[in-house]
Tab-separated table of C-alpha atoms and ligand atoms in Angstrom:
chain	number	residue	atom	x	y	z
E	11	MET	CA	184.888	-221.786	-50.809
E	12	ILE	CA	182.129	-219.159	-50.670
E	13	GLN	CA	183.394	-215.615	-51.238
E	14	LYS	CA	181.593	-212.343	-50.419
E	15	ASP	CA	181.460	-209.146	-52.625
E	16	VAL	CA	183.381	-210.571	-55.625
E	17	LEU	CA	184.026	-208.250	-58.583
E	18	LEU	CA	182.800	-210.087	-61.823
E	19	THR	CA	184.750	-208.149	-64.458
E	20	SER	CA	186.841	-211.104	-65.410
E	21	PHE	CA	183.856	-213.600	-65.175
E	22	ASN	CA	181.792	-211.880	-68.010
E	23	SER	CA	183.218	-211.352	-71.445
E	24	PHE	CA	181.661	-207.862	-71.827
E	25	GLY	CA	183.985	-206.957	-68.963
E	26	VAL	CA	181.191	-205.261	-67.035
E	27	ALA	CA	182.405	-204.300	-63.502
E	28	VAL	CA	179.696	-205.447	-61.081
E	29	LYS	CA	179.983	-207.198	-57.692
E	30	ALA	CA	178.251	-210.339	-56.708
E	31	PRO	CA	177.052	-210.507	-53.101
E	32	TRP	CA	178.173	-214.167	-52.971
E	33	PHE	CA	180.369	-216.132	-55.249
E	34	VAL	CA	181.346	-219.891	-55.468
E	35	ALA	CA	183.214	-222.117	-57.890
E	36	VAL	CA	182.114	-225.623	-58.050
E	37	ASP	CA	184.067	-228.617	-59.544
E	38	SER	CA	181.766	-231.606	-58.906
E	39	GLU	CA	177.997	-232.543	-58.980
E	40	LYS	CA	178.213	-233.174	-55.279
E	41	SER	CA	179.473	-229.767	-54.350
E	42	LEU	CA	176.900	-228.266	-56.834
E	43	ILE	CA	174.021	-230.022	-55.081
E	44	SER	CA	175.247	-228.882	-51.690
E	45	ILE	CA	175.711	-225.275	-52.697
E	46	LEU	CA	172.174	-225.321	-54.275
E	47	LYS	CA	170.915	-226.188	-50.755
E	48	ASP	CA	172.507	-222.989	-49.360
E	49	SER	CA	170.034	-220.137	-49.012
E	50	ARG	CA	172.598	-217.617	-50.332
E	51	PHE	CA	172.519	-219.540	-53.681
E	52	GLU	CA	168.840	-220.420	-53.840
E	53	ASN	CA	168.260	-218.459	-57.086
E	54	ALA	CA	171.801	-218.237	-57.927
E	55	TRP	CA	172.876	-217.310	-61.497
E	56	VAL	CA	175.074	-219.883	-62.976
E	57	LEU	CA	178.022	-218.754	-65.080
E	58	GLY	CA	179.925	-220.853	-67.454
E	59	GLY	CA	182.458	-218.746	-69.452
E	60	GLY	CA	180.273	-215.807	-68.937
E	61	THR	CA	180.275	-215.184	-72.717
E	62	ASN	CA	176.555	-214.846	-73.103
E	63	THR	CA	175.666	-212.771	-69.973
E	64	LEU	CA	175.274	-208.997	-69.739
E	65	PHE	CA	174.976	-207.772	-66.265
E	66	VAL	CA	172.957	-204.602	-66.300
E	67	ASP	CA	172.578	-204.198	-62.446
E	68	PRO	CA	174.867	-205.789	-59.706
E	69	PRO	CA	173.434	-209.280	-59.166
E	70	LYS	CA	171.279	-209.491	-55.939
E	71	ARG	CA	171.888	-213.207	-55.737
E	72	GLY	CA	174.782	-215.656	-55.517
E	73	ILE	CA	176.879	-216.611	-58.604
E	74	ILE	CA	177.858	-220.161	-59.164
E	75	LYS	CA	180.867	-220.526	-61.452
E	76	MET	CA	180.913	-224.002	-63.185
E	77	ASN	CA	184.349	-225.510	-63.004
E	78	ILE	CA	183.534	-229.300	-63.460
E	79	SER	CA	186.315	-230.522	-65.598
E	80	GLY	CA	187.267	-233.710	-67.551
E	81	ILE	CA	187.010	-235.133	-71.089
E	82	GLU	CA	187.019	-238.838	-71.677
E	83	ILE	CA	185.912	-241.366	-74.216
E	84	VAL	CA	183.324	-243.551	-72.390
E	85	GLU	CA	182.352	-245.834	-75.201
E	86	GLU	CA	183.482	-246.492	-78.768
E	87	ASP	CA	182.784	-248.685	-81.912
E	88	ALA	CA	184.440	-248.900	-85.329
E	89	GLN	CA	183.181	-245.550	-86.476
E	90	THR	CA	182.354	-243.392	-83.424
E	91	ALA	CA	183.362	-242.436	-79.912
E	92	LEU	CA	181.083	-241.250	-77.159
E	93	VAL	CA	182.801	-238.539	-75.255
E	94	LYS	CA	181.797	-237.395	-71.819
E	95	VAL	CA	182.738	-233.753	-71.031
E	96	GLY	CA	182.417	-231.763	-67.860
E	97	ALA	CA	180.298	-228.522	-68.011
E	98	GLY	CA	183.393	-226.477	-66.960
E	99	VAL	CA	185.514	-227.330	-69.931
E	100	ASP	CA	186.304	-224.579	-72.330
E	101	TRP	CA	184.452	-225.269	-75.606
E	102	HIS	CA	187.370	-224.490	-77.879
E	103	HIS	CA	189.741	-226.612	-75.691
E	104	LEU	CA	187.193	-229.585	-76.473
E	105	VAL	CA	187.400	-228.808	-80.057
E	106	LEU	CA	191.189	-228.923	-80.001
E	107	TRP	CA	191.091	-232.164	-77.917
E	108	ALA	CA	188.765	-233.852	-80.495
E	109	LEU	CA	191.101	-232.967	-83.309
E	110	GLU	CA	194.159	-234.315	-81.453
E	111	HIS	CA	192.225	-237.546	-80.890
E	112	ASN	CA	191.247	-237.557	-84.617
E	113	LEU	CA	187.553	-237.199	-83.810
E	114	SER	CA	185.478	-235.053	-86.094
E	115	GLY	CA	182.096	-233.425	-85.872
E	116	ILE	CA	182.752	-230.178	-84.095
E	117	GLU	CA	185.529	-228.725	-86.191
E	118	ASN	CA	183.119	-226.111	-87.610
E	119	LEU	CA	182.419	-224.948	-84.083
E	120	ALA	CA	185.977	-223.933	-83.357
E	121	LEU	CA	186.683	-220.805	-81.395
E	122	ILE	CA	183.122	-220.444	-80.142
E	123	PRO	CA	183.612	-218.758	-76.756
E	124	GLY	CA	182.132	-220.289	-73.553
E	125	GLN	CA	182.017	-223.463	-71.791
E	126	VAL	CA	180.610	-227.004	-72.568
E	127	GLY	CA	177.791	-226.719	-70.027
E	128	ALA	CA	176.254	-223.770	-71.782
E	129	ALA	CA	176.468	-225.185	-75.285
E	130	PRO	CA	173.222	-227.190	-75.125
E	131	ILE	CA	171.213	-224.250	-73.634
E	132	GLN	CA	171.423	-222.195	-76.827
E	133	ASN	CA	172.337	-225.045	-79.131
E	134	ILE	CA	175.446	-223.270	-80.225
E	135	GLY	CA	176.068	-223.251	-84.030
E	136	ALA	CA	178.298	-221.919	-86.718
E	137	TYR	CA	179.153	-222.520	-90.302
E	138	GLY	CA	176.393	-225.076	-91.061
E	139	VAL	CA	176.866	-227.126	-87.827
E	140	GLU	CA	174.887	-227.009	-84.538
E	141	LEU	CA	175.607	-228.813	-81.252
E	142	LYS	CA	172.531	-230.972	-81.810
E	143	ASP	CA	174.200	-232.688	-84.755
E	144	VAL	CA	176.763	-234.403	-82.401
E	145	PHE	CA	174.734	-234.260	-79.200
E	146	HIS	CA	174.034	-237.528	-77.492
E	147	SER	CA	172.800	-236.458	-73.876
E	148	CYS	CA	173.370	-234.344	-70.897
E	149	ARG	CA	173.075	-234.606	-67.144
E	150	PHE	CA	171.884	-231.864	-64.925
E	151	VAL	CA	170.817	-231.161	-61.323
E	152	ASN	CA	167.140	-230.316	-60.954
E	153	ARG	CA	167.045	-227.277	-58.894
E	154	ASP	CA	163.695	-228.148	-57.250
E	155	SER	CA	164.268	-231.769	-56.389
E	156	LEU	CA	168.225	-231.505	-56.205
E	157	GLU	CA	168.155	-234.938	-58.018
E	158	LEU	CA	170.402	-235.625	-61.203
E	159	GLU	CA	168.498	-236.275	-64.343
E	160	SER	CA	169.517	-237.072	-67.954
E	161	TYR	CA	168.077	-235.804	-71.236
E	162	ASP	CA	168.687	-237.152	-74.726
E	163	THR	CA	168.567	-235.135	-77.900
E	164	ASP	CA	164.834	-235.312	-78.351
E	165	GLN	CA	164.109	-234.364	-74.811
E	166	CYS	CA	166.324	-231.276	-75.250
E	167	GLN	CA	163.987	-230.043	-78.056
E	168	PHE	CA	166.818	-228.195	-79.864
E	169	GLY	CA	165.977	-225.275	-82.316
E	170	TYR	CA	167.869	-222.471	-83.786
E	171	ARG	CA	169.760	-221.107	-80.783
E	172	ASP	CA	167.000	-222.672	-78.696
E	173	SER	CA	166.314	-225.661	-76.333
E	174	VAL	CA	164.114	-226.861	-73.555
E	175	PHE	CA	166.632	-225.088	-71.290
E	176	LYS	CA	165.509	-221.692	-72.458
E	177	ASN	CA	161.836	-222.606	-72.253
E	178	ALA	CA	160.205	-225.208	-69.956
E	179	LEU	CA	163.351	-225.715	-67.903
E	180	LYS	CA	164.567	-222.148	-68.002
E	181	ASN	CA	166.650	-221.453	-64.731
E	182	LYS	CA	165.194	-224.836	-63.342
E	183	VAL	CA	168.407	-227.060	-63.913
E	184	VAL	CA	172.178	-226.819	-63.825
E	185	ILE	CA	173.925	-228.812	-66.527
E	186	SER	CA	176.964	-230.737	-65.105
E	187	TYR	CA	178.030	-233.146	-68.007
E	188	VAL	CA	177.470	-233.361	-71.784
E	189	TRP	CA	177.960	-236.438	-73.876
E	190	LEU	CA	178.785	-236.035	-77.593
E	191	ARG	CA	178.901	-238.734	-80.328
E	192	LEU	CA	181.953	-237.871	-82.484
E	193	VAL	CA	183.129	-239.686	-85.535
E	194	LYS	CA	186.531	-241.534	-85.848
E	195	ASN	CA	186.892	-241.881	-89.546
E	196	GLY	CA	184.891	-241.200	-92.765
E	197	HIS	CA	183.036	-238.224	-91.284
E	198	SER	CA	181.666	-236.113	-94.132
E	199	LEU	CA	183.031	-232.727	-93.391
E	200	LYS	CA	180.688	-229.748	-93.858
E	201	THR	CA	182.516	-227.303	-96.009
E	202	GLY	CA	179.520	-226.023	-97.913
E	203	TYR	CA	179.357	-222.791	-96.026
E	204	GLY	CA	180.526	-220.259	-98.658
E	205	ALA	CA	183.475	-218.596	-96.720
E	206	ILE	CA	184.927	-221.908	-95.696
E	207	GLU	CA	184.849	-223.419	-99.237
E	208	SER	CA	186.486	-220.328	-100.802
E	209	LEU	CA	189.203	-220.103	-98.133
E	210	LEU	CA	190.082	-223.792	-98.585
E	211	ASP	CA	190.243	-223.340	-102.257
E	212	SER	CA	192.558	-220.352	-101.810
E	213	TRP	CA	194.713	-222.501	-99.756
E	214	GLY	CA	194.777	-225.095	-102.506
E	215	CYS	CA	193.194	-227.582	-100.118
E	216	LYS	CA	191.469	-230.178	-102.372
E	217	ASN	CA	190.709	-232.804	-99.787
E	218	PRO	CA	190.372	-231.040	-96.552
E	219	SER	CA	190.732	-232.753	-93.226
E	220	ALA	CA	188.763	-231.854	-90.094
E	221	HIS	CA	191.998	-229.937	-89.056
E	222	ASP	CA	191.815	-227.876	-92.321
E	223	VAL	CA	188.143	-227.078	-91.670
E	224	ALA	CA	188.981	-225.941	-88.072
E	225	ARG	CA	191.942	-223.906	-89.472
E	226	ALA	CA	189.631	-222.060	-91.918
E	227	VAL	CA	186.855	-221.522	-89.282
E	228	ILE	CA	189.527	-220.108	-86.815
E	229	HIS	CA	190.844	-217.881	-89.553
E	230	ILE	CA	187.433	-216.500	-90.567
E	231	ARG	CA	186.375	-215.887	-86.932
E	232	GLN	CA	189.615	-214.185	-86.178
E	233	THR	CA	189.314	-211.824	-89.103
E	234	LYS	CA	185.839	-210.680	-88.442
E	235	LEU	CA	184.921	-211.389	-84.787
E	236	PRO	CA	186.753	-209.467	-82.051
E	237	ASP	CA	188.527	-211.591	-79.317
E	238	PRO	CA	186.471	-211.095	-75.990
E	239	LYS	CA	189.913	-211.247	-74.147
E	240	GLU	CA	190.940	-208.161	-76.084
E	241	LEU	CA	187.655	-206.170	-76.593
E	242	GLY	CA	184.600	-206.937	-74.389
E	243	ASN	CA	181.820	-208.550	-76.369
E	244	ALA	CA	179.582	-211.692	-76.463
E	245	GLY	CA	179.689	-212.690	-80.169
E	246	SER	CA	176.374	-212.270	-81.879
E	247	PHE	CA	174.233	-209.943	-79.688
E	248	PHE	CA	170.897	-210.744	-81.410
E	249	LYS	CA	169.494	-213.770	-82.997
E	250	ASN	CA	168.916	-213.752	-86.785
E	251	PRO	CA	165.140	-212.948	-86.917
E	252	ILE	CA	162.936	-215.497	-88.632
E	253	ILE	CA	160.016	-213.942	-90.755
E	254	SER	CA	157.364	-215.424	-92.993
E	255	ILE	CA	158.130	-215.730	-96.715
E	256	ASP	CA	155.214	-213.394	-97.332
E	257	MET	CA	156.784	-210.643	-95.269
E	258	TYR	CA	160.114	-211.161	-96.901
E	259	LYS	CA	158.548	-210.869	-100.386
E	260	LYS	CA	157.024	-207.473	-99.364
E	261	LEU	CA	160.249	-206.320	-97.957
E	262	LEU	CA	162.108	-207.264	-101.124
E	263	ASP	CA	160.071	-204.855	-103.099
E	264	VAL	CA	161.486	-201.997	-101.074
E	265	HIS	CA	164.894	-203.614	-100.204
E	266	PRO	CA	165.844	-205.751	-103.255
E	267	ASP	CA	169.240	-206.574	-101.714
E	268	MET	CA	167.965	-208.068	-98.487
E	269	PRO	CA	169.687	-211.444	-98.018
E	270	SER	CA	167.884	-214.473	-96.512
E	271	TYR	CA	168.558	-218.054	-95.511
E	272	PRO	CA	166.131	-220.984	-95.475
E	273	ALA	CA	164.268	-221.732	-92.212
E	274	SER	CA	161.256	-224.027	-91.539
E	275	GLU	CA	158.568	-224.168	-94.229
E	276	GLY	CA	156.959	-220.808	-95.011
E	277	PHE	CA	159.698	-218.882	-93.152
E	278	CYS	CA	163.202	-217.552	-93.820
E	279	LYS	CA	166.024	-216.164	-91.692
E	280	ILE	CA	167.334	-212.741	-92.267
E	281	PRO	CA	170.939	-211.890	-91.130
E	282	ALA	CA	170.517	-209.427	-88.286
E	283	ALA	CA	174.033	-208.076	-89.157
E	284	TRP	CA	172.677	-206.857	-92.545
E	285	LEU	CA	169.718	-205.105	-90.965
E	286	ILE	CA	171.936	-203.385	-88.349
E	287	GLU	CA	174.389	-202.301	-91.049
E	288	GLN	CA	171.628	-200.903	-93.125
E	289	ALA	CA	170.343	-199.092	-90.153
E	290	GLY	CA	173.658	-197.331	-90.060
E	291	PHE	CA	174.977	-198.920	-86.789
E	292	LYS	CA	177.905	-200.862	-88.163
E	293	GLY	CA	181.022	-199.315	-86.462
E	294	LYS	CA	178.893	-196.719	-84.614
E	295	ARG	CA	180.167	-195.908	-81.161
E	296	LEU	CA	178.615	-193.914	-78.295
E	297	GLY	CA	181.038	-193.333	-75.551
E	298	ASP	CA	182.722	-196.619	-74.696
E	299	VAL	CA	179.931	-198.869	-76.282
E	300	GLY	CA	179.043	-199.613	-79.961
E	301	MET	CA	178.497	-202.128	-82.818
E	302	HIS	CA	181.818	-203.538	-84.047
E	303	ASP	CA	183.254	-202.087	-87.213
E	304	GLN	CA	183.984	-205.565	-88.831
E	305	HIS	CA	180.803	-207.272	-87.814
E	306	ALA	CA	177.658	-205.283	-87.228
E	307	LEU	CA	176.022	-208.030	-85.034
E	308	VAL	CA	178.565	-207.710	-82.276
E	309	LEU	CA	177.975	-205.284	-79.492
E	310	VAL	CA	181.302	-204.176	-77.989
E	311	ASN	CA	182.470	-202.737	-74.700
E	312	TYR	CA	185.587	-200.461	-75.615
E	313	GLY	CA	186.597	-200.109	-72.005
E	314	SER	CA	184.482	-198.717	-69.244
E	315	GLY	CA	181.067	-199.196	-70.839
E	316	THR	CA	178.413	-200.230	-68.275
E	317	GLY	CA	175.718	-202.735	-68.608
E	318	LYS	CA	173.107	-200.008	-68.706
E	319	GLU	CA	174.982	-198.194	-71.636
E	320	LEU	CA	175.349	-201.476	-73.503
E	321	VAL	CA	171.598	-202.280	-73.122
E	322	ALA	CA	170.574	-198.768	-74.012
E	323	PHE	CA	172.729	-198.851	-77.167
E	324	SER	CA	171.160	-202.251	-78.134
E	325	GLN	CA	167.689	-200.875	-77.710
E	326	LYS	CA	168.473	-197.916	-80.088
E	327	VAL	CA	169.620	-200.580	-82.574
E	328	GLN	CA	166.393	-202.544	-82.013
E	329	LYS	CA	164.255	-199.387	-82.450
E	330	LYS	CA	165.850	-198.281	-85.700
E	331	VAL	CA	165.664	-201.729	-87.208
E	332	LEU	CA	161.987	-202.039	-86.241
E	333	ASP	CA	161.169	-198.620	-87.620
E	334	LEU	CA	163.053	-199.325	-90.987
E	335	PHE	CA	162.006	-202.981	-91.617
E	336	GLY	CA	159.080	-203.811	-89.096
E	337	ILE	CA	161.352	-206.611	-87.764
E	338	HIS	CA	161.861	-207.103	-84.167
E	339	LEU	CA	165.465	-208.142	-83.087
E	340	THR	CA	165.584	-210.462	-80.109
E	341	PRO	CA	168.850	-210.571	-77.971
E	342	GLU	CA	170.740	-213.882	-77.893
E	343	VAL	CA	172.428	-212.718	-74.819
E	344	ASN	CA	171.045	-213.072	-71.304
E	345	ILE	CA	170.471	-209.714	-69.910
E	346	LEU	CA	170.339	-209.583	-66.100
Z	416	EPU	N1	176.433	-209.115	-92.710
Z	416	EPU	C1	176.329	-207.828	-92.976
Z	416	EPU	N2	177.239	-206.896	-92.200
Z	416	EPU	C2	178.108	-207.418	-91.299
Z	416	EPU	C3	178.198	-208.738	-91.147
Z	416	EPU	C4	177.451	-209.614	-91.822
Z	416	EPU	O1	175.570	-207.313	-93.705
Z	416	EPU	O2	178.789	-206.570	-90.722
Z	416	EPU	C5	175.507	-210.032	-93.517
Z	416	EPU	C6	176.060	-210.651	-94.737
Z	416	EPU	O3	175.020	-210.768	-95.656
Z	416	EPU	C7	176.506	-212.032	-94.255
Z	416	EPU	C8	175.409	-212.353	-93.228
Z	416	EPU	O4	175.178	-211.144	-92.645
Z	416	EPU	O5	176.425	-212.880	-95.378
Z	416	EPU	C9	175.708	-213.408	-92.277
Z	416	EPU	O6	176.853	-213.053	-91.528
Z	416	EPU	P1	177.790	-214.079	-90.897
Z	416	EPU	O7	178.131	-215.286	-91.832
Z	416	EPU	O8	178.865	-213.533	-90.168
Z	416	EPU	O9	176.800	-214.849	-89.914
Z	416	EPU	P2	175.740	-214.301	-88.789
Z	416	EPU	O10	174.410	-214.709	-89.270
Z	416	EPU	O11	175.876	-212.995	-88.462
Z	416	EPU	C10	175.799	-216.520	-87.429
Z	416	EPU	C11	175.889	-216.892	-86.027
Z	416	EPU	C12	177.357	-216.718	-85.494
Z	416	EPU	C13	178.170	-217.709	-86.317
Z	416	EPU	C14	178.030	-217.429	-87.765
Z	416	EPU	C15	178.705	-218.322	-88.692
Z	416	EPU	C16	173.706	-216.138	-85.031
Z	416	EPU	C17	173.039	-215.152	-84.199
Z	416	EPU	N3	174.965	-215.924	-85.131
Z	416	EPU	O12	176.224	-215.105	-87.514
Z	416	EPU	O13	177.390	-217.235	-84.128
Z	416	EPU	O14	179.486	-217.635	-85.975
Z	416	EPU	O15	176.611	-217.467	-88.161
Z	416	EPU	O16	177.968	-219.516	-88.910
Z	416	EPU	O17	173.142	-217.017	-85.491
Z	416	EPU	C18	177.223	-216.296	-81.948
Z	416	EPU	O18	176.143	-216.911	-81.780
Z	416	EPU	O19	177.717	-215.579	-80.987
Z	416	EPU	C19	177.948	-216.389	-83.180
Z	416	EPU	C20	179.059	-215.561	-83.358
């Protein structure tokens, strides 16, 4: 059912109050294809959970809300199960479903907000695991041909918070289903990420199960990341910048405490949260917008902040970090 002038406050996790001229929820590939033929939805913006979208101005185009549901095991062998998931399934619901079915591989990705269809676009990741580690393939509607196509892991060209869907296929396709290869038994759990290991130790958990790892991740996220249902936010607002080792060495002379993580050869990743905290923005608030006091990378709407105010604040952060460190922060969030 196509609706006119729909308020999007509850459809974006920043809780920005803008109206869409046209709005439709789709629950199948067939209805998705027929909506894409409708001139009101020609350049429609597609919303999953709305957890990575910041509306600055009211959208001038239609909004398609993805509601394709369903999780099923479509193939299995002794070790693994291939799981087909609708793009509209809530990501954390899928993580809980996998745990209930004793399937591991995505326990580190517990509590990531958003829907399954958006997961490949930015190759969601947390605590040492990325979607690409379990990804098998996805199916999408090509917006030019209105045909269905499938891509495997290689074709998706996954990188750090990156994929072909943010580059060559940006806004050209709508993902409808995702297939993941999950492990039935004997999966080697990834507990190496510092905070997980020490939390499991403190719980006396010597041989953790996938459930334990998920419990640890949920605990860590709940302690430092605000729940978008309670406080408008989109998780990390910026990507962690990748700089050359040469530049890092020069910066270390002036900022000897600057942390870094390995990236591709000759490069390293700097935690944006550290840069923002050093720039004095952790917990800093201007009116109803600001950077969270528990995690400097999370831009927060405390109530009636507008998209313009949120973006203006993020630009102040970018400018200060650039002035101080010569590093440009790139938003992870889609700014419309
Ligand atoms: N730090 C600070 N101040 C803070 C918070 C963190 O200085 O207020 C520094 C610390 O040095 C800390 C480091 O930043 O060790 C890294 O922090 P954290 O472990 O919280 O991870 P992150 O790099 O900020 C990334 C992802 C998160 C993901 C976590 C855990 C990006 C942009 N973000 O954050 O993903 O949950 O790692 O793996 O890569 C998201 O994308 O929305 C998201 C939440």
